[in-house]
Coordinates of N, CA and C in Angstrom, one line a residue:
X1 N -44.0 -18.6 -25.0 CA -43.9 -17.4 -25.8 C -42.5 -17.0 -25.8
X2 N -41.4 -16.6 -26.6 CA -40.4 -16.4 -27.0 C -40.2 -15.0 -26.7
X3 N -38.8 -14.6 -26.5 CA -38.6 -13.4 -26.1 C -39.0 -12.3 -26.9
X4 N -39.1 -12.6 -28.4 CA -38.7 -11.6 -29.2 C -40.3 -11.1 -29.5
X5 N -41.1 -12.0 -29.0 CA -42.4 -11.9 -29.3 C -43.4 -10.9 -28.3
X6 N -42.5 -11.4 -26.6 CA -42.9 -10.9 -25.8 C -42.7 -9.1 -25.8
X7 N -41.1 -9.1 -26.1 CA -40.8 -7.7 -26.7 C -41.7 -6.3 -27.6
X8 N -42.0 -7.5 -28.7 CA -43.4 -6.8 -29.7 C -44.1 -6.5 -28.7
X9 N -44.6 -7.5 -28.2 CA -46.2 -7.0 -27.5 C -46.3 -6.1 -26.3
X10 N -44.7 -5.5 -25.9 CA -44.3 -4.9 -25.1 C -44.3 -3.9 -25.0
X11 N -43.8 -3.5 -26.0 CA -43.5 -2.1 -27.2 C -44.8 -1.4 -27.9
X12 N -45.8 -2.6 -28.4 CA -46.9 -2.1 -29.2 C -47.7 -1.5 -27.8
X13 N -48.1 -2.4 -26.9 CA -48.6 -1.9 -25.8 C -48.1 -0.2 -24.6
X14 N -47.3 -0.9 -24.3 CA -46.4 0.6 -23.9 C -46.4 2.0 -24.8
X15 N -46.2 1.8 -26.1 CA -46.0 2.7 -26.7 C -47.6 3.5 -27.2
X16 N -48.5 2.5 -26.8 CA -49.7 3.5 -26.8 C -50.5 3.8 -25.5
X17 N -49.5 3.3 -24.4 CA -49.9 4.0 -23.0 C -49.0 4.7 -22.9
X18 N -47.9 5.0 -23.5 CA -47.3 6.4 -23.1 C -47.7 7.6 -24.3
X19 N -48.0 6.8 -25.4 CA -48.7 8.3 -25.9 C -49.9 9.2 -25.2
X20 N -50.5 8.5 -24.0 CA -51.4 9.2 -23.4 C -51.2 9.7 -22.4
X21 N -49.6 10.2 -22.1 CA -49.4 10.7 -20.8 C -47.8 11.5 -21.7
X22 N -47.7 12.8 -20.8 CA -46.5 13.7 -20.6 C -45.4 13.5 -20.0
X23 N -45.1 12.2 -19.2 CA -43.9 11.7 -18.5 C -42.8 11.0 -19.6
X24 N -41.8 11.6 -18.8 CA -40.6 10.9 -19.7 C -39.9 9.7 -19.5
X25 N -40.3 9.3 -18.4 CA -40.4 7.8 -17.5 C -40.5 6.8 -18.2
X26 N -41.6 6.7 -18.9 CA -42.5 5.6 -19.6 C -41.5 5.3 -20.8
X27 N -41.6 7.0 -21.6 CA -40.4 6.8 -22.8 C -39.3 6.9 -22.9
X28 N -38.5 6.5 -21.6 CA -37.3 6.7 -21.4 C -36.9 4.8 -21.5
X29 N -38.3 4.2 -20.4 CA -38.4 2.6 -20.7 C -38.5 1.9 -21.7
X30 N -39.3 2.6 -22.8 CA -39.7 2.0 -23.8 C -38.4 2.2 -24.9
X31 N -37.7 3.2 -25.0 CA -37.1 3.4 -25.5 C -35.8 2.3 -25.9
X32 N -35.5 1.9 -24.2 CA -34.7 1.0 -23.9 C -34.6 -0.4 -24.4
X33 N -36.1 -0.8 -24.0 CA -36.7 -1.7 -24.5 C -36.7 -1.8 -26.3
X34 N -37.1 -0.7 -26.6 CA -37.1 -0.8 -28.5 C -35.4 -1.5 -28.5
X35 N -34.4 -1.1 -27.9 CA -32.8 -0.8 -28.4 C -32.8 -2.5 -28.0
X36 N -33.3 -3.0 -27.1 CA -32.8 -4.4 -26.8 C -33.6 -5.7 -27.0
X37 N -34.9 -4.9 -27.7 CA -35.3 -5.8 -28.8 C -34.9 -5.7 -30.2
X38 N -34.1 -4.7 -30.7 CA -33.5 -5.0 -32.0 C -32.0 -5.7 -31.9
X39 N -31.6 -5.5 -30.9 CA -29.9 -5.8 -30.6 C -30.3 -7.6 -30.4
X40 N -30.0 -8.6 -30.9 CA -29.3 -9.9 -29.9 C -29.2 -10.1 -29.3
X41 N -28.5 -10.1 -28.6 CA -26.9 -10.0 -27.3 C -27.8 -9.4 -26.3
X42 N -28.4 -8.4 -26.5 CA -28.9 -7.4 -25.5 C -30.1 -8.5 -25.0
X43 N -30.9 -8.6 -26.4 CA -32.5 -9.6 -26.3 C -32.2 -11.0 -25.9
X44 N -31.0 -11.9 -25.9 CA -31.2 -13.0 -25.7 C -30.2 -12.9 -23.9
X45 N -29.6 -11.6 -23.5 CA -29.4 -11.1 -22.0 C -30.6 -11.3 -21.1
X46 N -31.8 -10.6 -21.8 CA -32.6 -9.9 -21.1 C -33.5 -11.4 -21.0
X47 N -33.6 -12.5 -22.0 CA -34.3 -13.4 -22.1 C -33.9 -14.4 -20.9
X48 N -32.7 -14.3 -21.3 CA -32.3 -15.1 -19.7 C -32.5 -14.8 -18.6
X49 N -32.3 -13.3 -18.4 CA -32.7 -12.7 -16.7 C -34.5 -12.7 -16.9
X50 N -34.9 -13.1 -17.4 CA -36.5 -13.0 -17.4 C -36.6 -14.6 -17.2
X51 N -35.9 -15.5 -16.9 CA -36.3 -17.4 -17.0 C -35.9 -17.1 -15.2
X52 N -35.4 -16.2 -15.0 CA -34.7 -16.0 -13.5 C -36.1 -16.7 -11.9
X53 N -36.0 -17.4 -11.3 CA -37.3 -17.7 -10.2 C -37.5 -16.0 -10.3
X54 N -38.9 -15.6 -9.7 CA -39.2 -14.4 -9.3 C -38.6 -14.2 -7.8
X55 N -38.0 -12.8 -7.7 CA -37.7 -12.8 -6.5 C -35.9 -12.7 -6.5
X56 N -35.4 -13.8 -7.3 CA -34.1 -14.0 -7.7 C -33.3 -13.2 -8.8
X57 N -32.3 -12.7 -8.5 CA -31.6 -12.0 -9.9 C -29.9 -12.7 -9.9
X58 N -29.8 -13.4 -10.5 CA -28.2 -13.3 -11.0 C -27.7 -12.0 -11.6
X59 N -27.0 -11.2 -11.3 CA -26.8 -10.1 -12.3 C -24.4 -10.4 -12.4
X60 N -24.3 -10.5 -13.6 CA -23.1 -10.7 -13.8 C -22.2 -9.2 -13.3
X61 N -20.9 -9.6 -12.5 CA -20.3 -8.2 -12.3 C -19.5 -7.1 -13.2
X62 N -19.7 -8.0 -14.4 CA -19.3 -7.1 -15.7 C -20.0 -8.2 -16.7
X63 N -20.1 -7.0 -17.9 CA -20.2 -7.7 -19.1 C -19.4 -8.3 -19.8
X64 N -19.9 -9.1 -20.7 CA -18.4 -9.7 -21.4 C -17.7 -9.9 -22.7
X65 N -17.1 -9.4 -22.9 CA -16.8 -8.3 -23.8 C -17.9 -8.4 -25.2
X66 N -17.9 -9.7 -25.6 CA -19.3 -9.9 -26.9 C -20.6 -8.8 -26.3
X67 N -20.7 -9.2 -25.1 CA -21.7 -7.9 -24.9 C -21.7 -6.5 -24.2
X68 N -20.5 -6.5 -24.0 CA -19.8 -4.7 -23.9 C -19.8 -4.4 -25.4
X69 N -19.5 -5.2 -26.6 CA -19.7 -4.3 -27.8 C -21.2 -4.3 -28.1
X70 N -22.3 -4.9 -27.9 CA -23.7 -4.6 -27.5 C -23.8 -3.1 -27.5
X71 N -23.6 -3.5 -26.1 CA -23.9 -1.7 -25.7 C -23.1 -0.6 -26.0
X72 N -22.0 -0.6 -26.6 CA -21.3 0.4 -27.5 C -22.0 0.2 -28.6
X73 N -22.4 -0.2 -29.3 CA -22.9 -0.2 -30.4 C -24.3 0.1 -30.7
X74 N -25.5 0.1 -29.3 CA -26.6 0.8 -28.7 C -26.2 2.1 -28.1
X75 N -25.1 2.5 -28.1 CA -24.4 3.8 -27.3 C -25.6 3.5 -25.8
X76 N -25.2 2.3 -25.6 CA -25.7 2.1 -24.0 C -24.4 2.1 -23.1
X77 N -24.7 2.1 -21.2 CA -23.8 1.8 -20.3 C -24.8 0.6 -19.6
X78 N -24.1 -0.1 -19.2 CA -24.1 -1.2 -18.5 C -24.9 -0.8 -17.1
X79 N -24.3 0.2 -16.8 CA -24.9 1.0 -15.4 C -26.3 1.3 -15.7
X80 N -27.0 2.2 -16.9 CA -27.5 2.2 -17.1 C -29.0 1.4 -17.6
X81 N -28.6 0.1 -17.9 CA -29.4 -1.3 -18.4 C -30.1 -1.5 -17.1
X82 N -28.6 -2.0 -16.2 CA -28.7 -2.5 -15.2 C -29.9 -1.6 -13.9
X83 N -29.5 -0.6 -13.9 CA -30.6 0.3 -13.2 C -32.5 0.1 -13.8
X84 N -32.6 -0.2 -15.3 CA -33.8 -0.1 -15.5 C -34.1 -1.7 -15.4
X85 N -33.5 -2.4 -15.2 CA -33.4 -4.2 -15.6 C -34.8 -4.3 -14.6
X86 N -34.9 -3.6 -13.5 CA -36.2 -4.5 -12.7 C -37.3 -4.2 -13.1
X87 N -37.5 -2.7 -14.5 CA -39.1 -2.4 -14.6 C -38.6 -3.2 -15.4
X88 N -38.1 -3.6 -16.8 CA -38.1 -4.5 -17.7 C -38.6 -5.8 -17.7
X89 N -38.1 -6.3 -16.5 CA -38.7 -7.8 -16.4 C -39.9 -8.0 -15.7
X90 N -40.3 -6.4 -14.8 CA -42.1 -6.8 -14.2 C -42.8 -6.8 -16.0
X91 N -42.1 -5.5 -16.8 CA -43.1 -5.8 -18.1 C -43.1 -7.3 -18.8
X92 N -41.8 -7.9 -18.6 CA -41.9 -8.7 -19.1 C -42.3 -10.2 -18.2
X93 N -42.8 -9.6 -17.7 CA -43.7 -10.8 -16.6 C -45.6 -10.3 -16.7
X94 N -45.0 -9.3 -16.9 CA -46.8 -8.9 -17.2 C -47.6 -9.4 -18.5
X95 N -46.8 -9.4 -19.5 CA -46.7 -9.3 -20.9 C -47.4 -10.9 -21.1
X96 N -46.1 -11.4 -20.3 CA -46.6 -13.0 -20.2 C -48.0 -13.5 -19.4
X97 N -48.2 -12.9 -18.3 CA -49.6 -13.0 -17.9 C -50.8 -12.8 -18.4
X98 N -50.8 -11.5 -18.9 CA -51.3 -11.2 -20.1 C -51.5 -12.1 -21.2
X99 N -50.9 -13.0 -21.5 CA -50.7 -13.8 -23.0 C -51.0 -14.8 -22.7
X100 N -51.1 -15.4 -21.5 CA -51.6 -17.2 -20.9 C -53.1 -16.6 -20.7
X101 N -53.5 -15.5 -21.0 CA -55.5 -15.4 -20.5 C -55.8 -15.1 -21.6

């Protein structure tokens, strides 16, 4: 299953479990998630750190520049990404578990 797919089903699902709850947690994630599944750069980032062994993270010590304008252009920070990067890829490990049953 392809990133951009797993993203959909990421989004559709999340976005009607956080309509059933008052936390701004959930839609703070999802929100994230929407910006870096419409972006490239951002989606084919996040595609790679999700092929990662579990357990394992490569995380680059900066971005590079093709994808520092990414996130200027999502009015994202890097700091930012990077801090929510671990619930992103349990969704996007769940997403996939989900989709092999």
């Amino acid at each position: 299953m392809d990133i951009t797919t797993i993203l959909e089903l990421a989004l559709k699902i999340g976005r009607q479990i956080a309509n059933q709850s008052n936390t701004k947690i959930d839609d703070e994630l999802l929100d994230l998630l929407e910006v870096v599944y419409r972006d490239a750069w951002l989606r084919e980032w996040l595609a790679g750190k999700s092929l990662q062994p579990v357990g394992s993270l490569a995380i680059e010590a900066a971005p590079s520049e093709q994808f520092r304008l990414a996130l200027k252009r999502n009015n994202l920070s890097w700091t930012a990404l990077l801090s929510k990067l671990p619930e992103l890829l349990q969704l996007i490990q769940l997403i996939r578990a989900f989709a092999k049953k």
